[in-house]
PDB file of C-alpha atoms in Angstrom:
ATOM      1  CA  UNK A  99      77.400 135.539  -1.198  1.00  0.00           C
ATOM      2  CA  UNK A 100      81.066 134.545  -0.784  1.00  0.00           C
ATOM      3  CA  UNK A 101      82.392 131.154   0.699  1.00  0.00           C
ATOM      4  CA  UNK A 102      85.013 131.324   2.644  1.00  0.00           C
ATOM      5  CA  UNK A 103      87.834 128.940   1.306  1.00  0.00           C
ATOM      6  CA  UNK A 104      88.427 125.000   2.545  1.00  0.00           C
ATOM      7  CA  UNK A 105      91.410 124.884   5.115  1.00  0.00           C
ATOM      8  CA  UNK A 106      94.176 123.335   3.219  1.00  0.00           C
ATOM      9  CA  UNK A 107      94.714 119.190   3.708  1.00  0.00           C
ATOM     10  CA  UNK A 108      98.015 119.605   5.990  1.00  0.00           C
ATOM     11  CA  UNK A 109      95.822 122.034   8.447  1.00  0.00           C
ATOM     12  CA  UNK A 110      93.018 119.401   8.644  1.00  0.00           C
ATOM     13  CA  UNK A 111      95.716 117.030   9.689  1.00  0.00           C
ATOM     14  CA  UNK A 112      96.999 118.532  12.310  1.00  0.00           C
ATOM     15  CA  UNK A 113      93.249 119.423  14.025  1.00  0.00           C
ATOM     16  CA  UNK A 114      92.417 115.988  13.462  1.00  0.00           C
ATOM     17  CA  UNK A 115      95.626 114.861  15.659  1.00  0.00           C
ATOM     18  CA  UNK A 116      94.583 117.309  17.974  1.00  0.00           C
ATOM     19  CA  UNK A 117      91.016 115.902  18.280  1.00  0.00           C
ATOM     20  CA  UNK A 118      92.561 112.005  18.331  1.00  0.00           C
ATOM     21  CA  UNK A 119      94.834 113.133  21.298  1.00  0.00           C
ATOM     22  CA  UNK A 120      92.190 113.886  23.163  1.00  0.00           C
ATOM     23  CA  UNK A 121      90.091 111.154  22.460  1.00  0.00           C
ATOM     24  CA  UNK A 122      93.233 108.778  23.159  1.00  0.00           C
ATOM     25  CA  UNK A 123      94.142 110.206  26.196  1.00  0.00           C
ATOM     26  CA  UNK A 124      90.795 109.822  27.555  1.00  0.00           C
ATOM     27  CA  UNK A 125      90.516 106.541  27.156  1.00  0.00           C
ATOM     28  CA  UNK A 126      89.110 106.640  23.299  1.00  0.00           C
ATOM     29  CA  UNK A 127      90.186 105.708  19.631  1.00  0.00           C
ATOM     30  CA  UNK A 128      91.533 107.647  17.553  1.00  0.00           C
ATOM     31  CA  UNK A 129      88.883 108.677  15.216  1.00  0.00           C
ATOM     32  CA  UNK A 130      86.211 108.424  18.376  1.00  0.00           C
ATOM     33  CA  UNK A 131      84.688 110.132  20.830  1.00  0.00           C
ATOM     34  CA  UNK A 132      86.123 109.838  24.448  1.00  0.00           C
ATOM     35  CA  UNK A 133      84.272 107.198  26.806  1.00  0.00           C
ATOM     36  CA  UNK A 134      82.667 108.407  29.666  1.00  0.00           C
ATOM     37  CA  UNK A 135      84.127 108.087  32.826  1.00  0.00           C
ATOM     38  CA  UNK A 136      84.583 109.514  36.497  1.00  0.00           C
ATOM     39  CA  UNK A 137      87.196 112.130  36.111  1.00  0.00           C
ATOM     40  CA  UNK A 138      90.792 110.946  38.097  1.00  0.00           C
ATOM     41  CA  UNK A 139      93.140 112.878  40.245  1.00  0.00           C
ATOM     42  CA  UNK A 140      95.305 113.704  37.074  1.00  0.00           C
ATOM     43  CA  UNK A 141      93.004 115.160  34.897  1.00  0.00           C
ATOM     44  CA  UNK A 142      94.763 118.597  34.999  1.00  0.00           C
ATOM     45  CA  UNK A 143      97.744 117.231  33.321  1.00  0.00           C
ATOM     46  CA  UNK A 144      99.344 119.633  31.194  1.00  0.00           C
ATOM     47  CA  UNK A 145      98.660 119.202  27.630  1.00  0.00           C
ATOM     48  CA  UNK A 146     100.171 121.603  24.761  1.00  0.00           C
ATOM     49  CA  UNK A 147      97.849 124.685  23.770  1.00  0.00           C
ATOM     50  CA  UNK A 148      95.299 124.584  21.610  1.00  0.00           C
ATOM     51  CA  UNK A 149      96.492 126.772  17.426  1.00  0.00           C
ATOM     52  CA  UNK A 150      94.260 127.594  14.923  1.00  0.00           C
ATOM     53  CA  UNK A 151      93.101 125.516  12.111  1.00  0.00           C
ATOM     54  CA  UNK A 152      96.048 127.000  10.200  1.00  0.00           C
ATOM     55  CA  UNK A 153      98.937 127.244  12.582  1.00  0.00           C
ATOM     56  CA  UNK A 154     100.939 124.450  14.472  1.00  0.00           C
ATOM     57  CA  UNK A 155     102.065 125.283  18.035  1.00  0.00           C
ATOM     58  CA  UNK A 156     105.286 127.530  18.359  1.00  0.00           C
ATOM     59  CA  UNK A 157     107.635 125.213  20.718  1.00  0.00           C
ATOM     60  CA  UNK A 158     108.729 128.762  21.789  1.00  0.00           C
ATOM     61  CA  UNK A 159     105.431 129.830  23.541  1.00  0.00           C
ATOM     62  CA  UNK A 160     105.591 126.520  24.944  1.00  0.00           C
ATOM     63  CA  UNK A 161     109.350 126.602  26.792  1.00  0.00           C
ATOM     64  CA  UNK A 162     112.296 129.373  26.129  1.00  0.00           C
ATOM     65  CA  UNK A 163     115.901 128.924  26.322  1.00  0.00           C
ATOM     66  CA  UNK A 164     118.903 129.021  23.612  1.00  0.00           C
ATOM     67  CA  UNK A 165     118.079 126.102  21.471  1.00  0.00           C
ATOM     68  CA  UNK A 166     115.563 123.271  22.080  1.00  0.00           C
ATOM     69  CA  UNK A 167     115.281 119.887  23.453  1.00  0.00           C
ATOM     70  CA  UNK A 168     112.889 116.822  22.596  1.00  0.00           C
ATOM     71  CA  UNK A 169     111.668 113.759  24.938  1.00  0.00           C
ATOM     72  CA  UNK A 170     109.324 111.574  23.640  1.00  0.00           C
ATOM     73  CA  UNK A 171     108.617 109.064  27.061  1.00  0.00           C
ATOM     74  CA  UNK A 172     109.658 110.624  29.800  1.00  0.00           C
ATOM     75  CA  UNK A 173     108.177 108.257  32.631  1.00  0.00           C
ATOM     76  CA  UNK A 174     108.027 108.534  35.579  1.00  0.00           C
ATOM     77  CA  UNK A 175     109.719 111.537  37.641  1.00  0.00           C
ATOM     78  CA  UNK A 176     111.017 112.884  34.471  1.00  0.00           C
ATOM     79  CA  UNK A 177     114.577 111.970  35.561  1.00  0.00           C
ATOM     80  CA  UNK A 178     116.345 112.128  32.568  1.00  0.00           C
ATOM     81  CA  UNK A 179     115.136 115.726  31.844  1.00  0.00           C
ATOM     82  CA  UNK A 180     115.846 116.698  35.888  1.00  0.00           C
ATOM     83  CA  UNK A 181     119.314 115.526  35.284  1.00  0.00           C
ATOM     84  CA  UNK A 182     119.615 117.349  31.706  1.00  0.00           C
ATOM     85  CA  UNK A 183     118.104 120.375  33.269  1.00  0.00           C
ATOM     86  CA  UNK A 184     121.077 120.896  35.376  1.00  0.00           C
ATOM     87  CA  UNK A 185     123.678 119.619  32.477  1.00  0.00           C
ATOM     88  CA  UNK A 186     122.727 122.153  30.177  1.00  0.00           C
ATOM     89  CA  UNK A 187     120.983 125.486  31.632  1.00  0.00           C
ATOM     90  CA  UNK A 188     120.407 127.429  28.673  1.00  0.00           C
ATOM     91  CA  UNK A 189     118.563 125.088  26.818  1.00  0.00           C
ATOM     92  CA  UNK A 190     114.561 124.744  26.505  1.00  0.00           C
ATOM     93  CA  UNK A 191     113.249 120.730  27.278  1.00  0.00           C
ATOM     94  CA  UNK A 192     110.037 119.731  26.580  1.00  0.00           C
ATOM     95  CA  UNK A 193     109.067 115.930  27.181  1.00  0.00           C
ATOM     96  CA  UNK A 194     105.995 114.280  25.713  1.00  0.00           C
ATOM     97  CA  UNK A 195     104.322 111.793  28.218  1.00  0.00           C
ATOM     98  CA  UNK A 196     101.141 110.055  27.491  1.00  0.00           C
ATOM     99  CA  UNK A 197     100.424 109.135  31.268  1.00  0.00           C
ATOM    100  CA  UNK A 198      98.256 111.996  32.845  1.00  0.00           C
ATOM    101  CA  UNK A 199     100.127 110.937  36.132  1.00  0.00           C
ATOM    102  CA  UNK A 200     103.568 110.628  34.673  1.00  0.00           C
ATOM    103  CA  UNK A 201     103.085 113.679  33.088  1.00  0.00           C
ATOM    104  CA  UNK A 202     101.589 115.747  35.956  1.00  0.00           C
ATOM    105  CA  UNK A 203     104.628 114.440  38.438  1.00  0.00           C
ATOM    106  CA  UNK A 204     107.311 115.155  35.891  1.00  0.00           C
ATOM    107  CA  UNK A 205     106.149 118.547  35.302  1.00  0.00           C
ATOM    108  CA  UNK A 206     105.966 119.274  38.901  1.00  0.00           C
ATOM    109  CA  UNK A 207     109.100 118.083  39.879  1.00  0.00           C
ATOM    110  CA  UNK A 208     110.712 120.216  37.290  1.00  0.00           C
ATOM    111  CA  UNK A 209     108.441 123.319  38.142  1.00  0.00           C
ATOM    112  CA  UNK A 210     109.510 122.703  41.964  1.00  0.00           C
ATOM    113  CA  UNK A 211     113.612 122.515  40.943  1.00  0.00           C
ATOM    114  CA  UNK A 212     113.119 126.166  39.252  1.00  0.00           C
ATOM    115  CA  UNK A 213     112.984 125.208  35.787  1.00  0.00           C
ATOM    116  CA  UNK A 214     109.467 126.008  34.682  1.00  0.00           C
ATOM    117  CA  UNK A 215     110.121 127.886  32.496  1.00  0.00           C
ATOM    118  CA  UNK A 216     112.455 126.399  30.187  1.00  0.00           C
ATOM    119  CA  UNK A 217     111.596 122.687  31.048  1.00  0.00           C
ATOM    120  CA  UNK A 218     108.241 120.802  30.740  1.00  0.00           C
ATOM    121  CA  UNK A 219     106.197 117.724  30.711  1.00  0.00           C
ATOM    122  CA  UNK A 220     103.208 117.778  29.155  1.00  0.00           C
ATOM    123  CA  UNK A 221     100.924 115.053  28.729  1.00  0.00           C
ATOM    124  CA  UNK A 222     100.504 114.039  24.873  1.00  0.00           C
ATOM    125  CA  UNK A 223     100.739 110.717  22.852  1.00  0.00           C
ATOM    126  CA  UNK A 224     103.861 111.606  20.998  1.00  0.00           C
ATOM    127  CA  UNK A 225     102.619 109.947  17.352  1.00  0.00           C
ATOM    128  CA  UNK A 226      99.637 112.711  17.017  1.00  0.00           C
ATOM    129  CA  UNK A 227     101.475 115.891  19.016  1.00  0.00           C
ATOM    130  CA  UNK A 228     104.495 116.028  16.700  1.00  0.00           C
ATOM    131  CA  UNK A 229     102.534 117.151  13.800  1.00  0.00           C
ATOM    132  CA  UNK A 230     101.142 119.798  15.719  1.00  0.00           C
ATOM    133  CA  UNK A 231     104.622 121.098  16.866  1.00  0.00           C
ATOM    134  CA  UNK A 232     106.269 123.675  14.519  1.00  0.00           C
ATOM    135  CA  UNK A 233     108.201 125.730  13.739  1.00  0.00           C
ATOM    136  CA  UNK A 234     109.905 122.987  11.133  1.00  0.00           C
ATOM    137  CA  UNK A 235     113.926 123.053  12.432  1.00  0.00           C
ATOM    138  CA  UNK A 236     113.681 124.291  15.423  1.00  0.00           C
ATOM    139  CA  UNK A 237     114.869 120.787  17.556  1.00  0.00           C
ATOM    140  CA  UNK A 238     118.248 120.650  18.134  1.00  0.00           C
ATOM    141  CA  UNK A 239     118.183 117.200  20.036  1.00  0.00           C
ATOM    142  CA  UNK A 240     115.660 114.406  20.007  1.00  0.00           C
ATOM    143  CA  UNK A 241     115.926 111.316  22.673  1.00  0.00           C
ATOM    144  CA  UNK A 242     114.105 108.348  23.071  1.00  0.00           C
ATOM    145  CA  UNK A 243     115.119 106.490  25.900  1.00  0.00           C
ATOM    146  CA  UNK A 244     113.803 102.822  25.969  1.00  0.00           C
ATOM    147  CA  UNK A 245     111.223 103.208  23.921  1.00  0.00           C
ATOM    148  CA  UNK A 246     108.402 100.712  23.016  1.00  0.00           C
ATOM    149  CA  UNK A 247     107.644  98.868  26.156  1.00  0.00           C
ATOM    150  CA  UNK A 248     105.669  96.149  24.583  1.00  0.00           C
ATOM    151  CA  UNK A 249     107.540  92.690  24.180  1.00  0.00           C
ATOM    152  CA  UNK A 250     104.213  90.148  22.189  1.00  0.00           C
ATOM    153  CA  UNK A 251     104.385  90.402  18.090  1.00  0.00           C
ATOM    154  CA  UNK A 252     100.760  91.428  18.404  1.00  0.00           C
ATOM    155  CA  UNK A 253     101.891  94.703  19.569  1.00  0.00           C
ATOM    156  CA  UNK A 254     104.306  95.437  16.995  1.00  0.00           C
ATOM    157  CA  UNK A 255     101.858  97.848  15.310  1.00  0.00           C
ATOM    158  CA  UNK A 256     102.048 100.040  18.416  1.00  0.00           C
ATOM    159  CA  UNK A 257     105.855 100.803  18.302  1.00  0.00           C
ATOM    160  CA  UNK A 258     106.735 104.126  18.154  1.00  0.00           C
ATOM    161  CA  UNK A 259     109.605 103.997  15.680  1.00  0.00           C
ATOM    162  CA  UNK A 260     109.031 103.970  12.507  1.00  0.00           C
ATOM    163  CA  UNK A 261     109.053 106.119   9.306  1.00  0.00           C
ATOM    164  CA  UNK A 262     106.000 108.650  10.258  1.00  0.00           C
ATOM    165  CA  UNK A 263     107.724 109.292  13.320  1.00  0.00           C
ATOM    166  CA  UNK A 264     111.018 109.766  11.769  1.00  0.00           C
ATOM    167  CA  UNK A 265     109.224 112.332   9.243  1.00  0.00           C
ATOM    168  CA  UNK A 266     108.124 114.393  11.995  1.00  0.00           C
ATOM    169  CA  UNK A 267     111.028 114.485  13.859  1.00  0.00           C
ATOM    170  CA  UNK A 268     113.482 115.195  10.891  1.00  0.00           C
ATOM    171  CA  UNK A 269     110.721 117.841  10.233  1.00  0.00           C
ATOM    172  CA  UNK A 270     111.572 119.907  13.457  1.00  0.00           C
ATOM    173  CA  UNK A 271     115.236 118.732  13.824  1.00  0.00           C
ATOM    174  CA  UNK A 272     117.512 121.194  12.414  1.00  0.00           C
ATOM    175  CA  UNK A 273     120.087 121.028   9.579  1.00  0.00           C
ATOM    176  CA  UNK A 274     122.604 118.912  11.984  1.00  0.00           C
ATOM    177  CA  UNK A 275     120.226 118.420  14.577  1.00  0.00           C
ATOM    178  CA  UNK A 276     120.826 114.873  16.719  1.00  0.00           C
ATOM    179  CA  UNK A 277     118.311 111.606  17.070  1.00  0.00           C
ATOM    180  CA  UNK A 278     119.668 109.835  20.106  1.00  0.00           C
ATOM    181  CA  UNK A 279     118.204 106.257  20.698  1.00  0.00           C
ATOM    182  CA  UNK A 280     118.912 103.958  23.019  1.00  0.00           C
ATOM    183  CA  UNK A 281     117.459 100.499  24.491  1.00  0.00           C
ATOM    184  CA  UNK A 282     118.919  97.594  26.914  1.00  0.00           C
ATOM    185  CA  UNK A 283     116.846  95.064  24.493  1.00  0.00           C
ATOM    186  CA  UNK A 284     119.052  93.842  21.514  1.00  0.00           C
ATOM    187  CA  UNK A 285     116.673  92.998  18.848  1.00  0.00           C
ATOM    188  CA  UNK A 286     115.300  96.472  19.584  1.00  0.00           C
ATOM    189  CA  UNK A 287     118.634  97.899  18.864  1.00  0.00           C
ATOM    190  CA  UNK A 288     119.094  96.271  16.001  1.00  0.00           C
ATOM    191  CA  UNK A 289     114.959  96.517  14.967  1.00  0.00           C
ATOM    192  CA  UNK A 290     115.851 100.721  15.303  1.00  0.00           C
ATOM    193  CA  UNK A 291     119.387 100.915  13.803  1.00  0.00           C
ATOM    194  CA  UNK A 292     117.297  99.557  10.651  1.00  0.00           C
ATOM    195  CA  UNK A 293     114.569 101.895  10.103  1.00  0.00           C
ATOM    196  CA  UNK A 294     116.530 105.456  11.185  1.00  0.00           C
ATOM    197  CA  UNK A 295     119.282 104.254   8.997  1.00  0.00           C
ATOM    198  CA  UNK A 296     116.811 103.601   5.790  1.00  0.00           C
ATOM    199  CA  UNK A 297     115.541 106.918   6.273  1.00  0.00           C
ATOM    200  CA  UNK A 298     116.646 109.433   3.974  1.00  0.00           C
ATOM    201  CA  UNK A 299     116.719 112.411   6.122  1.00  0.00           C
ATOM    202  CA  UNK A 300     119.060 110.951   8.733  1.00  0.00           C
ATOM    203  CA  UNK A 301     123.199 110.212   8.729  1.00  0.00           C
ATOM    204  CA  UNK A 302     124.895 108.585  11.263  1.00  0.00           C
ATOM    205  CA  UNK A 303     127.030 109.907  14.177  1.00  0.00           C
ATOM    206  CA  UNK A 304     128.520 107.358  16.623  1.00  0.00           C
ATOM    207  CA  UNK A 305     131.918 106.522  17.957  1.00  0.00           C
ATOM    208  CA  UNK A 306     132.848 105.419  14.565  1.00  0.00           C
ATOM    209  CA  UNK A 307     132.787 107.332  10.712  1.00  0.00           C
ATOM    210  CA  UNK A 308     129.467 105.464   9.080  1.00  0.00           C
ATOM    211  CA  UNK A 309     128.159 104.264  12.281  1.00  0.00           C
ATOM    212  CA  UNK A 310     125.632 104.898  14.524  1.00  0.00           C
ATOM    213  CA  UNK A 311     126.381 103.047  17.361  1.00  0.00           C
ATOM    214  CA  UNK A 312     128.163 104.762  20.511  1.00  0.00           C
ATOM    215  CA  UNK A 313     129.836 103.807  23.433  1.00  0.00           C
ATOM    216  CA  UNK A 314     128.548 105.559  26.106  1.00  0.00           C
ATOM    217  CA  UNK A 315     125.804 108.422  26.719  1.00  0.00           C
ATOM    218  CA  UNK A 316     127.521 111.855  25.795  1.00  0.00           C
ATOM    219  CA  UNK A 317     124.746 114.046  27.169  1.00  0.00           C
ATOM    220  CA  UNK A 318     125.468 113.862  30.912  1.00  0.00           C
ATOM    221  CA  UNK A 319     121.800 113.076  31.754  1.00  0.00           C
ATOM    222  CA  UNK A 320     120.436 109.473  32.155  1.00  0.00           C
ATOM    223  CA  UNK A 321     116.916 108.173  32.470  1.00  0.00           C
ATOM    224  CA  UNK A 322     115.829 105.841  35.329  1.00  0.00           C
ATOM    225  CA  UNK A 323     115.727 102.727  32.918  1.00  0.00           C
ATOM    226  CA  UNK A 324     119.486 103.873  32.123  1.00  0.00           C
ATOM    227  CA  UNK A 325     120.699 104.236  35.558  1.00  0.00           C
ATOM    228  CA  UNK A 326     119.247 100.666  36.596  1.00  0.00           C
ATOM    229  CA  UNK A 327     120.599  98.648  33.520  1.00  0.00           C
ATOM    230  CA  UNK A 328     123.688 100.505  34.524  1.00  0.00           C
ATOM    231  CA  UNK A 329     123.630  98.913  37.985  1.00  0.00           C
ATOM    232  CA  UNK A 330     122.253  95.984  37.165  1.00  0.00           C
ATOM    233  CA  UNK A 331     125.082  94.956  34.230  1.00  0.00           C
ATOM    234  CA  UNK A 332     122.840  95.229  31.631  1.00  0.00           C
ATOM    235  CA  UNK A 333     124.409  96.121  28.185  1.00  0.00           C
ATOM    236  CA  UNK A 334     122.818  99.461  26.763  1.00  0.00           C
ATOM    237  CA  UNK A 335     122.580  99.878  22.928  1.00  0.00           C
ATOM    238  CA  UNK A 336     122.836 103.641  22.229  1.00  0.00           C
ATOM    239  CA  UNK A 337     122.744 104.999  18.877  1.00  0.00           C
ATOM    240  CA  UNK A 338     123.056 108.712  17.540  1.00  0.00           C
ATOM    241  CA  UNK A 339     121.809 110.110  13.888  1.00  0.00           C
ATOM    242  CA  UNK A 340     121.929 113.446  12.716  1.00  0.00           C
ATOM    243  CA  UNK A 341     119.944 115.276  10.313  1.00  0.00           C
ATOM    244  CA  UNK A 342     121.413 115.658   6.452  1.00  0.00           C
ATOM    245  CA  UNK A 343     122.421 119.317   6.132  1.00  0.00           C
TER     246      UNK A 343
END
């Protein structure tokens, strides 16, 4: 009698962050079964389709367009992707939100502007999606706008940045592709200009040859947080990497 073959340790990996997602985002560990609770008003969220043990999901059966875009956070209303939407019509945005609610509303709105087919929300926790995302460079922009919301040391383990992360998303970036960061808290700034530039997959691209830092945002699209530090006086720390060729 034959046996069919093990699934090779990469495809385990990337069912297993689809079963943690899932337990995560319904209230759970990863590694545990969900808890049981009364189901909310959100529980519809979108979430990314389910692949095969063997496959990862094509970004391109998820949103079309000439190249593609990357979110990772974005809140509520999805304004930053509304506002790229409009700045750049031929490219495909997808934005990974791990808020049911955030996520439903963001995807709405977008739906209800006319751009649901190029531009999504879809409700994931960003650290176990991106492994499940493929085709490997086919990114050609990832933002995170104000990432990390969590101020106490004893959350530092929950920061988003950081070298898995920065393995995924140099994974799908493209030869070239751009890592745009930016924060309004300065020891983030500086805590993020240290890990992307250690990483060996990344150069930088600001205002300045060898630098990351830049001036202003060049991608005519701001998020909320952006647009309220703007009004408010608050410096913003933006940064810009690309990927080595």
């Amino acid at each position: 009698m034959s046996v069919a073959p093990p699934a090779p340790a990469s495809a385990t990996r990337i069912v297993e962050n689809a079963e943690n997602a899932e337990s995560v985002l319904n209230g759970g560990n990863a590694g545990s079964p969900p808890k049981k609770r009364r189901p909310g008003p959100y529980e519809n969220a979108p979430r990314l389709p389910l692949a095969s043990e063997m496959e990862r999901v094509d970004l391109r059966t998820v949103v079309t367009g000439a190249w593609t875009e990357l979110e990772v956070g974005p809140g509520p209303k999805a304004g930053f992707l509304v506002e790229r939407a409009e700045a750049a019509p031929e490219a495909a945005l997808l934005g990974l939100e791990i808020r049911k609610k955030w996520a439903a509303v963001g995807d709405a709105r977008l739906a209800k502007l006319g751009h649901a087919a190029r531009a999504r929300v879809l409700c994931e926790d960003a650290r176990l999606a991106l492994p499940r995302l493929g085709p490997d460079g086919s990114v050609k922009r990832a933002f995170l706008h104000f990432p990390d919301p969590w101020w106490k040391k004893r959350h530092t383990k929950r920061l988003v940045m950081g070298d898995v992360f920065l393995n995924e998303v140099s994974r799908l970036l493209e030869p070239g592709g751009e890592l745009y960061v930016q924060t309004d808290v300065e020891e983030r700034a500086e805590l993020y200009a240290g890990v992307v530039s250690q990483h060996p997959a990344f150069e930088p691209a600001g205002d300045e040859a060898g630098s990351p830092r830049l001036a202003d945002n060049p991608y005519q699209a701001r998020s909320p947080r952006e647009h309220r530090a703007i009004a408010d006086g608050l410096p913003v720390y933006r940064f810009r990497w690309t990927k080595r060729r």
